[in-house]
Short mmCIF file of C-alpha atoms in Angstrom, two decimals:
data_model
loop_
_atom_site.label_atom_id
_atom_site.label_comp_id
_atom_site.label_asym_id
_atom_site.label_seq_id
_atom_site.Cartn_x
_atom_site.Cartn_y
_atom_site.Cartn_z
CA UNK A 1 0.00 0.00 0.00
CA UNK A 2 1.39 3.80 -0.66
CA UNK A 3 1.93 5.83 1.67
CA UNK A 4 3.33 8.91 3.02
CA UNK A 5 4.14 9.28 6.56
CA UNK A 6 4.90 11.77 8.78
CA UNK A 7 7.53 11.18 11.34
CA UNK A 8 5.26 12.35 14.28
CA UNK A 9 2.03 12.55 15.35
CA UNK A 10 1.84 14.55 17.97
CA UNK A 11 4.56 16.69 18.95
CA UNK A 12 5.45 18.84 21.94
CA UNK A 13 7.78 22.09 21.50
CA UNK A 14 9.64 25.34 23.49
CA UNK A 15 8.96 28.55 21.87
CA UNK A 16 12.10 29.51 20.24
CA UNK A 17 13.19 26.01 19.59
CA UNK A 18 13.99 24.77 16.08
CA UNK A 19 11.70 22.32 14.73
CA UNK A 20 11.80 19.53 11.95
CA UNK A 21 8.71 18.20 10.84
CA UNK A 22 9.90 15.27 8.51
CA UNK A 23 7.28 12.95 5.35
CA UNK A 24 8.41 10.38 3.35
CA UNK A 25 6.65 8.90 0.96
CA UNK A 26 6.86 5.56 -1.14
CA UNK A 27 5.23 6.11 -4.31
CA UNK A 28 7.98 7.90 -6.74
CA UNK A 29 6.04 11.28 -6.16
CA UNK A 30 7.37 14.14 -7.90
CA UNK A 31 5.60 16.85 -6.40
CA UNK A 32 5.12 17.30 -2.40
CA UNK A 33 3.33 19.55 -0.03
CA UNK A 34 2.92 20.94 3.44
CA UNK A 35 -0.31 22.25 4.95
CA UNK A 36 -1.28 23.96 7.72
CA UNK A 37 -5.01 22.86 9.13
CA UNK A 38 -6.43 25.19 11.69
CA UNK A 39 -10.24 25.03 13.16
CA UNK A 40 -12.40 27.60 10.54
CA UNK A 41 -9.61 27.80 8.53
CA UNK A 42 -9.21 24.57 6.24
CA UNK A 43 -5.68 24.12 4.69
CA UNK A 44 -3.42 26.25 4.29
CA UNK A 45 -0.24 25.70 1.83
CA UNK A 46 2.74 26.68 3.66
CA UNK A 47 5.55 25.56 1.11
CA UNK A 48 5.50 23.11 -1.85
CA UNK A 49 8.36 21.38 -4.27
CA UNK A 50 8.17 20.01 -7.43
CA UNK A 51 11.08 18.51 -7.53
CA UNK A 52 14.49 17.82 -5.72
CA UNK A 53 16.10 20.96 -4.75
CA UNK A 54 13.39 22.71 -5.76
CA UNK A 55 10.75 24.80 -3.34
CA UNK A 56 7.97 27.49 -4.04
CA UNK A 57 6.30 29.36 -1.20
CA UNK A 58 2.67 28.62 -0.65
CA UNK A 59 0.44 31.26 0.86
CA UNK A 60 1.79 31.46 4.42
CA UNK A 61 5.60 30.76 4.05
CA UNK A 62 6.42 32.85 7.13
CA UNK A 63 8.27 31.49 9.67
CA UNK A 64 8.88 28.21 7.85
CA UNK A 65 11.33 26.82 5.64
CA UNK A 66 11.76 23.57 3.68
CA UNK A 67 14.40 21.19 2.80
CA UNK A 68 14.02 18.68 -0.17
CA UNK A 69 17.45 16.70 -1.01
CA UNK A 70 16.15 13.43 -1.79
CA UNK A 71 13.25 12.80 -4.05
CA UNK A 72 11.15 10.60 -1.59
CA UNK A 73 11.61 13.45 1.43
CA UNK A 74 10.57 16.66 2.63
CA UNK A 75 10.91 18.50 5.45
CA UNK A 76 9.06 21.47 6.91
CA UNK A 77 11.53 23.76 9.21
CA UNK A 78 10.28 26.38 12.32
CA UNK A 79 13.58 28.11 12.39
CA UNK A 80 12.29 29.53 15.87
CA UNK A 81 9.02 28.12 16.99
CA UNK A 82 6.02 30.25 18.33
CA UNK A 83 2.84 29.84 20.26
CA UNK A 84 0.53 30.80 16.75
CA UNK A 85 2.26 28.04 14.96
CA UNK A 86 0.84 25.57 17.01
CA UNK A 87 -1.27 23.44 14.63
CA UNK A 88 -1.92 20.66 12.52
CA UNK A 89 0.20 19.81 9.70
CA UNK A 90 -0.31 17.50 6.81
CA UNK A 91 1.92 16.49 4.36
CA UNK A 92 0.68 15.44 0.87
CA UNK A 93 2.45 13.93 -2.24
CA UNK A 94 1.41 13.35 -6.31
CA UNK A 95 2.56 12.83 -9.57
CA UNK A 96 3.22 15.82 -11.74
CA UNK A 97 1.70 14.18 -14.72
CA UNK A 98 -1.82 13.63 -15.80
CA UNK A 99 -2.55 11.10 -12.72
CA UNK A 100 -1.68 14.02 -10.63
CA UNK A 101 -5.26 15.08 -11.54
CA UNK A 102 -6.52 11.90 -9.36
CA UNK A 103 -5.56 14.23 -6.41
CA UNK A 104 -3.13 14.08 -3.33
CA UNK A 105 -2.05 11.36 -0.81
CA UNK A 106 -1.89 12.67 2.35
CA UNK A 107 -0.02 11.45 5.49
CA UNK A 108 -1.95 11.18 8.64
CA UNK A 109 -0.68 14.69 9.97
CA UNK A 110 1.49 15.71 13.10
CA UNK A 111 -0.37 17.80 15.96
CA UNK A 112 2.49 20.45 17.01
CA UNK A 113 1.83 22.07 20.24
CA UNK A 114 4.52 25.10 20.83
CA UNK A 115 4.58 26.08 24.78
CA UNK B 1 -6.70 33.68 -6.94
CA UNK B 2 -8.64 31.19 -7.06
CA UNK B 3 -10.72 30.49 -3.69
CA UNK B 4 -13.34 27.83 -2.49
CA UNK B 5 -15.84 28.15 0.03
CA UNK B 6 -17.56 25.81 1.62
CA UNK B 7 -20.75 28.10 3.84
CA UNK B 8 -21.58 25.42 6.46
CA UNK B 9 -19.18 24.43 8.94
CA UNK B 10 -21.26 22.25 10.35
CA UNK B 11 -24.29 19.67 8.91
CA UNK B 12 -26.08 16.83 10.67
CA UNK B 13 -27.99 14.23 9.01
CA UNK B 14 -29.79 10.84 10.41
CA UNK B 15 -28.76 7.86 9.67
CA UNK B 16 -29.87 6.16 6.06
CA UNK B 17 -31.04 9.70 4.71
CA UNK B 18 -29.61 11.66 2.03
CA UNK B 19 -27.48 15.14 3.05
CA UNK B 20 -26.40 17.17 0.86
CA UNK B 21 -22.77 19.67 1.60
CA UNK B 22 -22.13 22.88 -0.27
CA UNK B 23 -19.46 24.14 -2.40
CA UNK B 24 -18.70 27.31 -4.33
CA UNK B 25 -15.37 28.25 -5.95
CA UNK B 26 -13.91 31.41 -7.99
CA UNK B 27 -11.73 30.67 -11.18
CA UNK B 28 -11.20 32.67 -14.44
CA UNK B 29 -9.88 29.33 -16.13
CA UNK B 30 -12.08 27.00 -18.23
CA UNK B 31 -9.90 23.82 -17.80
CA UNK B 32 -9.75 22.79 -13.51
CA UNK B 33 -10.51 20.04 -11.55
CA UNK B 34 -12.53 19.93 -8.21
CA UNK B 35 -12.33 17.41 -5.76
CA UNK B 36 -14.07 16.13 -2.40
CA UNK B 37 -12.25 15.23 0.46
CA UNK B 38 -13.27 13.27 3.43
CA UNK B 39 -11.18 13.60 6.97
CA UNK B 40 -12.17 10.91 9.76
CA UNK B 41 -11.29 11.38 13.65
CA UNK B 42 -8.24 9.29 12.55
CA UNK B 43 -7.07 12.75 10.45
CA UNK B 44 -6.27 10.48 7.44
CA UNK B 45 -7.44 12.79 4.40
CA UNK B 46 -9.31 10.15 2.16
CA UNK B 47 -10.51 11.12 -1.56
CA UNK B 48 -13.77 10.71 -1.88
CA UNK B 49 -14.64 12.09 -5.67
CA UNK B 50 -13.08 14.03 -8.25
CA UNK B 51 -14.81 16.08 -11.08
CA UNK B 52 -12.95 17.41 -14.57
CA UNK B 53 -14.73 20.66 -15.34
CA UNK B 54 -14.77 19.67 -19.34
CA UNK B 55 -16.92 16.48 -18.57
CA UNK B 56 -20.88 17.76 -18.29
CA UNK B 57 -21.78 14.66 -16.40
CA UNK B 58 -21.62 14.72 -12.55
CA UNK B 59 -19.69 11.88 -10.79
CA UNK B 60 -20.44 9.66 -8.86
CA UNK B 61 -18.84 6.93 -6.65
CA UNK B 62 -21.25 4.42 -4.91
CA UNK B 63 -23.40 6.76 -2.24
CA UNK B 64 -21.11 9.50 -2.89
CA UNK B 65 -22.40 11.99 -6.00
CA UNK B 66 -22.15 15.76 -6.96
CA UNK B 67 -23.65 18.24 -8.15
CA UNK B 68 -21.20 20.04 -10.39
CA UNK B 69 -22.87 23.60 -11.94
CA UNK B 70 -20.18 24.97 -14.06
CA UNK B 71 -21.57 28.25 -14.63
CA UNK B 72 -22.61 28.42 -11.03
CA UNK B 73 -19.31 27.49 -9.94
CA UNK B 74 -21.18 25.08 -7.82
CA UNK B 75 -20.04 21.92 -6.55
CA UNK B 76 -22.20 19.82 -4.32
CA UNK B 77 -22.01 16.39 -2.92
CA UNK B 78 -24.78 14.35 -1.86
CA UNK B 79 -24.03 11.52 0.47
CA UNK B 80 -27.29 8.88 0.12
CA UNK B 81 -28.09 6.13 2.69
CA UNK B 82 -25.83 8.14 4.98
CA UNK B 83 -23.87 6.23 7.54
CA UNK B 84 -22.69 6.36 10.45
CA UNK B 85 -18.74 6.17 9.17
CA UNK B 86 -19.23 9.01 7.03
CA UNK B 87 -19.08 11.25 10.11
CA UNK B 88 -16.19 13.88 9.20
CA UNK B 89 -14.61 16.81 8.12
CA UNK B 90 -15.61 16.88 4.10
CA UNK B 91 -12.94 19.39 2.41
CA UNK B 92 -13.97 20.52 -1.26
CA UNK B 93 -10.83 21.44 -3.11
CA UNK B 94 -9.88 23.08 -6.27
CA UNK B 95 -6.73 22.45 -9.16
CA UNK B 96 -5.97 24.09 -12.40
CA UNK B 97 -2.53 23.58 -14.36
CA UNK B 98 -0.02 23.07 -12.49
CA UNK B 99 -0.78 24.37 -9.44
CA UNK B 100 -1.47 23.22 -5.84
CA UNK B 101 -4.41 22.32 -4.17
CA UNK B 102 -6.51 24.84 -3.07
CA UNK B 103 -8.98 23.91 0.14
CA UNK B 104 -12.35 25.29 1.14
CA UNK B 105 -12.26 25.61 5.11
CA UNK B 106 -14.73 22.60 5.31
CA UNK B 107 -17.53 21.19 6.77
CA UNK B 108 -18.29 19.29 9.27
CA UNK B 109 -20.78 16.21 9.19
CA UNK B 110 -22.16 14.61 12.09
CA UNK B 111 -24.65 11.33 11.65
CA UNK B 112 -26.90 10.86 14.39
CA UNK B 113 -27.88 7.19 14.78
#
């Protein structure tokens, strides 16, 4: 079965600490995301890649960063972590051709709760 | 940009009837895709049905069927025989080109046995 997973599900930070949110998926995905989910907000794209090396900023790129050196891997970055970036975040993959247009995968998410 | 909205955060139905979620979106392109997502307690985002904006037909996946108004900008689903499983968070989500996903800020479904 495909998948993408998220290294953690539920994670517990300082403010000011650095944080790595890691996903890594299986399926030979070209193209991955990261999303922010809040209550009465829906998703949110933070940053996306469509390839190694490669990122674009999403709508709320502030106070993130991403890392993608390996195809099957990225990695969302809080370069100082704050209370208002506590949140859920999901991770999603696809393929950038025509079955791209089936949608995303999505990993089960990691709850991030900055103190 | 394009934007989706989805006016009812929350919707309850009874068990084995028909509910129907809302769904409006905002594109200048003639070419997109729309998409319904369904997200359990467990958080796992599950597909539930996709719709090409060329094809006139509305799809449909077992219970699971839209409503798909192109001039409207309108895209519904209906959930028939609802269970009680398909309480979640439904998502209704937009694509054109090349770019990503874009999310309504959802609604969610409660089925009361």
């Amino acid at each position: 079965d495909v998948k993408v997973t998220q290294s953690s599900r539920y994670l517990v930070k300082r403010t000011g600490e650095k944080v790595f949110l890691e996903c890594v998926q299986d399926m030979d995905h070209e193209n991955m995301f990261w999303y922010r989910q809040d209550p009465g907000l829906g998703l949110r794209l933070i940053y996306f890649s469509y390839d190694v090396k490669m990122k674009e900023k999403g709508d709320i790129p502030e106070g993130y960063s991403v890392s993608r050196e390996k195809k099957e891997r990225f990695s969302l970055i809080l370069e100082s972590a704050s209370t208002n970036q506590t949140s859920m975040y999901l991770c999603a993959s696809r393929f950038s051709g025509t079955d791209g247009n089936y949608g995303y995968t999505f990993g089960s998410g990691t709850r991030l709760t900055v103190v | 940009a394009q934007t989706v909205t989805q006016s009812q955060p929350e919707m309850s139905v009874q068990e084995a009837e028909t509910v129907t979620l809302s769904c409006t979106y905002d594109t200048s392109e003639s070419d997109y895709y729309l998409f319904w997502y369904k997200q359990p307690p467990s958080r796992q985002m599950i597909l539930v049905i996709r719709q090409e904006a060329y094809k006139q037909q509305n799809a449909t996946e077992n219970r699971f069927s839209v409503n798909f108004q192109k001039a409207a900008k309108s895209f519904s689903l209906k959930i028939s025989d609802s269970q009680l499983g398909d309480a979640a968070m439904y998502f209704c989500a937009y694509k054109s080109g090349n770019t990503p996903l874009v999310f309504g800020k959802g609604t969610r479904l409660s089925v009361i046995a």
